[in-house]
XYZ file of C-alpha atoms in Angstrom:
374
model
C -0.189 -0.168 0.035
C 1.150 3.411 -0.911
C 1.546 5.550 2.285
C -0.859 8.142 3.020
C -0.636 11.450 4.780
C -1.460 11.303 8.421
C -3.744 14.005 9.727
C -4.911 15.449 13.088
C -7.908 17.500 14.129
C -5.965 20.628 13.305
C -4.702 20.060 9.846
C -7.485 17.396 8.492
C -7.657 17.243 4.671
C -10.787 18.518 3.158
C -12.171 16.715 0.185
C -11.260 19.943 -1.948
C -7.615 20.066 -1.375
C -5.135 18.512 -3.723
C -3.743 15.993 -0.997
C -7.244 14.355 -0.830
C -7.166 13.881 -4.828
C -3.828 12.610 -4.553
C -4.859 10.240 -1.918
C -7.902 9.092 -4.288
C -5.983 8.519 -7.187
C -3.676 6.446 -4.959
C -6.299 4.642 -3.728
C -8.061 3.520 -6.941
C -4.895 2.837 -8.425
C -4.200 0.203 -5.473
C -7.779 -0.960 -5.529
C -7.262 -1.766 -9.481
C -4.386 -4.080 -8.680
C -5.834 -5.670 -5.734
C -9.073 -6.171 -7.486
C -8.986 -6.389 -10.894
C -8.783 -10.012 -11.283
C -12.108 -10.472 -8.761
C -13.859 -8.184 -11.136
C -12.868 -10.207 -14.229
C -13.746 -13.545 -12.343
C -17.185 -11.762 -11.723
C -17.688 -10.833 -15.172
C -16.823 -14.249 -16.321
C -19.368 -15.890 -14.033
C -21.972 -13.449 -14.852
C -21.752 -14.619 -18.532
C -21.512 -18.390 -17.932
C -24.615 -17.723 -16.014
C -26.106 -16.029 -18.844
C -24.856 -18.825 -21.050
C -26.354 -21.658 -18.667
C -29.547 -19.695 -18.340
C -30.619 -19.543 -22.162
C -29.197 -22.993 -22.907
C -31.611 -25.634 -23.839
C -33.205 -28.005 -21.358
C -31.935 -31.503 -21.648
C -33.412 -33.202 -18.564
C -36.931 -34.810 -19.471
C -39.179 -34.835 -16.694
C -42.939 -36.419 -16.764
C -46.007 -34.828 -15.280
C -49.052 -36.875 -14.409
C -52.532 -35.574 -16.493
C -55.649 -37.138 -16.974
C -58.832 -36.010 -18.309
C -62.300 -37.364 -17.404
C -65.713 -36.990 -17.432
C -65.584 -34.334 -14.695
C -62.407 -32.575 -16.195
C -60.089 -33.622 -12.907
C -56.930 -32.789 -13.737
C -53.859 -34.665 -11.651
C -51.761 -32.387 -9.309
C -53.835 -29.085 -9.532
C -51.052 -27.520 -7.782
C -49.488 -27.132 -11.460
C -52.794 -25.817 -12.775
C -52.409 -22.023 -11.447
C -53.202 -19.432 -14.002
C -50.263 -17.614 -15.648
C -50.066 -14.145 -14.874
C -46.934 -12.849 -15.362
C -44.551 -11.952 -12.035
C -44.901 -8.995 -9.925
C -41.302 -8.444 -9.521
C -39.266 -9.237 -12.984
C -36.175 -11.141 -12.493
C -33.716 -8.290 -13.344
C -35.643 -6.112 -10.692
C -35.019 -8.443 -8.171
C -31.304 -8.773 -8.699
C -30.994 -5.269 -9.155
C -32.583 -4.082 -6.239
C -30.701 -6.934 -4.147
C -27.169 -5.417 -5.496
C -27.838 -1.565 -5.447
C -30.099 -1.181 -2.247
C -27.108 -2.421 0.230
C -24.499 -0.589 -1.869
C -26.542 2.536 -1.330
C -26.796 1.784 2.417
C -22.857 0.897 2.305
C -22.419 4.683 0.732
C -24.763 6.652 3.047
C -22.704 4.848 6.120
C -19.304 6.462 4.970
C -20.391 9.730 6.224
C -19.958 8.252 9.527
C -17.170 5.283 8.846
C -15.289 7.470 6.388
C -13.604 4.235 4.846
C -12.997 3.817 1.262
C -11.583 0.243 1.904
C -14.512 -0.456 4.234
C -16.873 0.508 1.500
C -14.908 -1.410 -1.175
C -15.364 -4.772 0.804
C -19.021 -4.312 1.399
C -19.777 -3.812 -2.043
C -17.198 -6.518 -3.374
C -18.558 -9.011 -0.515
C -22.308 -8.199 -1.799
C -21.459 -8.473 -5.402
C -19.647 -11.933 -4.596
C -22.676 -13.415 -3.125
C -25.163 -12.284 -5.883
C -22.699 -13.745 -8.355
C -22.150 -16.985 -6.672
C -25.795 -17.486 -5.502
C -26.710 -16.762 -9.181
C -24.482 -19.278 -10.829
C -25.428 -21.983 -8.541
C -29.147 -21.432 -8.729
C -29.189 -20.944 -12.785
C -26.605 -24.402 -12.795
C -29.199 -26.253 -10.706
C -32.366 -24.814 -12.426
C -30.850 -26.186 -15.919
C -30.027 -29.806 -14.812
C -32.559 -30.238 -12.144
C -35.351 -27.747 -12.168
C -39.232 -28.516 -11.589
C -42.516 -27.523 -12.771
C -43.986 -23.635 -11.926
C -47.263 -23.745 -10.247
C -48.862 -22.284 -13.733
C -46.873 -25.000 -15.702
C -50.354 -26.685 -17.008
C -51.566 -23.445 -18.131
C -48.478 -22.601 -20.265
C -48.025 -26.129 -21.328
C -51.728 -26.560 -22.680
C -51.284 -30.338 -23.120
C -53.194 -32.220 -25.517
C -52.716 -35.943 -24.818
C -53.492 -37.000 -28.544
C -50.072 -35.711 -29.398
C -48.612 -38.559 -27.769
C -48.844 -40.621 -30.455
C -46.888 -38.750 -32.749
C -44.536 -36.787 -30.601
C -42.974 -39.619 -28.346
C -39.241 -39.400 -29.174
C -38.250 -39.609 -25.242
C -40.582 -42.690 -24.733
C -42.134 -41.378 -21.986
C -45.494 -40.221 -22.864
C -48.574 -42.284 -21.492
C -46.307 -44.195 -19.042
C -46.592 -45.146 -15.274
C -49.771 -46.031 -13.361
C -52.714 -45.911 -15.577
C -50.267 -44.488 -18.505
C -51.066 -41.074 -16.718
C -47.343 -39.642 -17.043
C -46.510 -37.265 -19.901
C -43.530 -35.148 -21.186
C -43.764 -31.485 -22.624
C -44.044 -33.223 -25.811
C -47.535 -33.223 -25.585
C -47.712 -29.332 -24.891
C -49.160 -27.259 -27.520
C -47.457 -23.997 -26.101
C -45.537 -22.363 -29.308
C -43.469 -19.945 -27.214
C -40.283 -22.311 -26.649
C -39.029 -19.640 -23.788
C -42.104 -19.788 -22.129
C -42.275 -23.194 -21.854
C -38.879 -23.474 -20.945
C -39.506 -21.090 -17.634
C -42.449 -23.155 -16.883
C -40.134 -26.066 -16.412
C -37.265 -24.397 -14.256
C -39.089 -23.422 -11.474
C -36.254 -24.985 -8.747
C -34.654 -22.941 -7.118
C -36.077 -19.434 -7.113
C -33.664 -16.963 -8.327
C -35.470 -14.338 -6.949
C -34.898 -15.575 -3.378
C -31.179 -16.491 -4.146
C -30.583 -13.074 -5.157
C -32.783 -11.394 -2.815
C -31.065 -13.302 0.534
C -27.419 -12.900 -1.003
C -27.636 -9.570 -1.119
C -30.087 -8.535 1.926
C -28.548 -10.980 4.266
C -25.263 -9.734 3.728
C -26.599 -6.374 4.695
C -28.079 -7.568 7.519
C -24.676 -9.127 8.702
C -23.009 -5.759 7.800
C -25.508 -3.575 9.959
C -25.139 -6.155 12.878
C -21.284 -5.775 12.779
C -21.564 -1.748 12.275
C -24.162 -0.740 14.440
C -23.097 -3.173 17.126
C -26.325 -4.773 17.863
C -25.085 -8.139 18.876
C -22.372 -7.250 21.107
C -20.980 -6.268 24.259
C -24.371 -3.854 25.273
C -27.650 -3.453 24.897
C -28.167 -1.467 21.779
C -31.035 1.329 20.915
C -34.070 -0.469 19.653
C -33.849 2.017 16.698
C -30.520 -0.160 15.512
C -32.047 -3.547 16.187
C -34.882 -2.491 13.995
C -32.854 -1.118 11.377
C -30.671 -4.103 11.458
C -33.461 -6.340 10.946
C -35.219 -4.303 8.062
C -32.955 -6.110 5.234
C -34.197 -9.549 6.490
C -37.978 -7.982 5.716
C -36.965 -6.872 2.379
C -35.831 -10.368 1.384
C -38.580 -12.170 2.643
C -41.100 -9.845 0.966
C -39.279 -10.024 -2.259
C -38.965 -13.963 -1.778
C -42.599 -14.631 -0.755
C -44.275 -12.195 -3.614
C -43.286 -15.319 -5.987
C -46.225 -17.246 -3.887
C -48.867 -14.394 -4.963
C -48.402 -14.671 -8.581
C -47.711 -18.461 -8.314
C -44.366 -18.185 -9.953
C -42.873 -20.543 -7.600
C -43.387 -23.614 -5.208
C -43.000 -22.787 -1.480
C -39.870 -25.457 -1.685
C -38.211 -23.311 -4.698
C -38.399 -20.298 -2.371
C -37.052 -22.026 0.848
C -34.142 -23.750 -1.260
C -33.264 -20.462 -3.250
C -33.087 -18.314 0.265
C -30.899 -20.892 1.784
C -28.383 -20.640 -1.193
C -28.636 -17.009 -1.001
C -27.776 -17.338 2.796
C -24.889 -19.401 2.544
C -23.341 -17.588 -0.008
C -24.103 -14.272 2.091
C -22.412 -15.880 5.000
C -19.346 -17.046 2.992
C -18.560 -13.759 1.356
C -18.927 -12.035 4.461
C -16.662 -14.067 6.282
C -14.356 -13.649 3.097
C -13.969 -9.908 3.296
C -14.569 -9.173 7.285
C -12.632 -10.690 9.971
C -15.508 -12.435 11.349
C -19.355 -13.112 10.903
C -20.857 -12.678 14.676
C -17.747 -12.133 16.862
C -18.782 -8.830 17.684
C -15.008 -8.100 18.867
C -13.902 -8.112 14.926
C -16.908 -8.682 12.367
C -16.699 -4.681 11.661
C -13.641 -4.779 10.547
C -12.560 -5.449 6.584
C -9.682 -7.997 5.687
C -7.069 -6.952 3.216
C -5.142 -8.877 0.593
C -1.763 -7.875 1.590
C -1.557 -8.866 5.378
C -3.122 -11.036 7.689
C -5.377 -10.189 10.565
C -4.204 -9.866 13.818
C -7.064 -11.085 16.161
C -5.585 -10.023 19.500
C -5.944 -6.374 18.640
C -8.596 -3.885 20.360
C -9.608 -1.450 17.488
C -12.778 0.561 17.610
C -13.047 1.891 14.268
C -15.075 1.811 11.180
C -18.169 1.288 12.897
C -21.482 3.378 12.372
C -22.597 3.308 16.193
C -20.905 5.690 18.530
C -21.933 3.853 21.966
C -19.697 2.585 24.773
C -16.630 3.672 22.846
C -17.269 2.015 19.596
C -16.176 4.188 16.285
C -14.555 6.873 18.334
C -11.192 7.657 19.777
C -10.090 9.209 22.914
C -10.055 13.036 21.291
C -12.905 12.382 19.466
C -11.498 10.847 15.982
C -11.992 7.252 14.759
C -8.917 6.025 16.540
C -6.719 7.160 19.457
C -3.126 7.876 18.360
C -4.192 7.618 14.482
C -4.964 9.589 11.363
C -8.291 11.739 11.396
C -11.119 10.399 10.660
C -11.530 12.403 7.696
C -8.792 10.472 6.010
C -11.612 8.521 3.580
C -8.575 6.760 1.445
C -6.255 6.116 3.957
C -4.918 2.721 5.341
C -7.273 0.442 7.524
C -6.139 1.019 11.576
C -5.978 -2.741 11.295
C -2.403 -2.100 10.128
C -1.499 -1.357 13.310
C -2.590 -4.235 15.330
C -3.302 -3.641 19.098
C -3.465 -5.848 21.972
C -6.065 -5.217 24.507
C -4.093 -5.184 27.653
C -5.645 -3.949 30.704
C -6.834 -0.205 30.086
C -3.984 0.473 27.292
C -2.780 -1.322 24.435
C 0.378 -0.968 22.399
C 2.281 1.926 22.442
C 0.187 3.348 25.561
C -3.056 3.758 23.576
C -6.275 3.472 25.331
C -8.482 0.529 24.381
C -12.244 0.918 24.157
C -13.079 0.336 27.531
C -11.030 3.124 28.267
C -12.419 5.180 25.716
C -15.833 4.451 26.648
C -15.487 5.691 30.245
C -13.646 8.776 29.250
C -16.582 9.610 27.469
C -19.244 8.305 30.206
C -17.552 10.974 32.563
C -18.100 13.506 30.083
C -21.696 12.677 29.626
C -21.113 12.070 25.605
C -21.678 8.665 25.140
C -23.032 8.929 21.590
C -25.239 6.839 19.481
């Protein structure tokens, strides 16, 4: 990392001064050097996902159907009317990425760390990218019938005599099992969508993006930490889960997915979010470290006591003994500077390495001054 100028409260660097632009250019140069391969790989995964998504279906599934005098249809759960989707797939993916990114950028008003913003944004995109390639591959190779499948298929069992390349039409018990060869639907894309229900891509993207945001908010607001948080922090932290559930469950209204499609897609998204968060931050639920972004260039020291890069200012988090992010370090306005994790400090009583006060000492000093913060 190129060295960044250290500042203090008296001579802080404003955003309009040349030194900030110099720091910003240095940051961007270093960011590209460290992340260009990740960006290229994500683009490759995105392109591969599109290729898999638009590839023809090779798996042949059978479905039961029979007509009699009463007009009964076997498996009526696949006979819902096709009514389109309340939320298009592209919209779900876009919201699941841009929504969290907007929160990360707004939080930088208080966190003031370009590297933290970078890790949060990249981590979210990792989660959504990995979730996407997983779900489209499973859709293609496993798939399943959507609740509106029969309405789209419009089967004519008399076609089984002429269209039976698979040999799987009019088979099984009482010959009630058929394949899509008996469908009269001429729109091949709509028919393909109707047989690729499992798992839900909407749910995967929603939980990949918003569950990552949930973990990030929990870390930055220190909701599950060493003190009782304000209720608004808990409510704000849980709100991404509400957003993800709303997106996922909207698919039951328009009958675009079965319940098990939604659950499986959600689980894929959660796994990818947790894996991506732990790959970009020092911990997932360990409140001592889960707010600290990891770096590619050096290992993280888990013996340190670092209070910076949180949104909350409660009980000594996110503020130093002089009101800045970290005691003895650069001003909180050094947006493009190094992470304070580079100076790894041990929690030794009331002071750390070099005599710097720990968070407990900082909290006590603010408590005595009556400035606990939020």
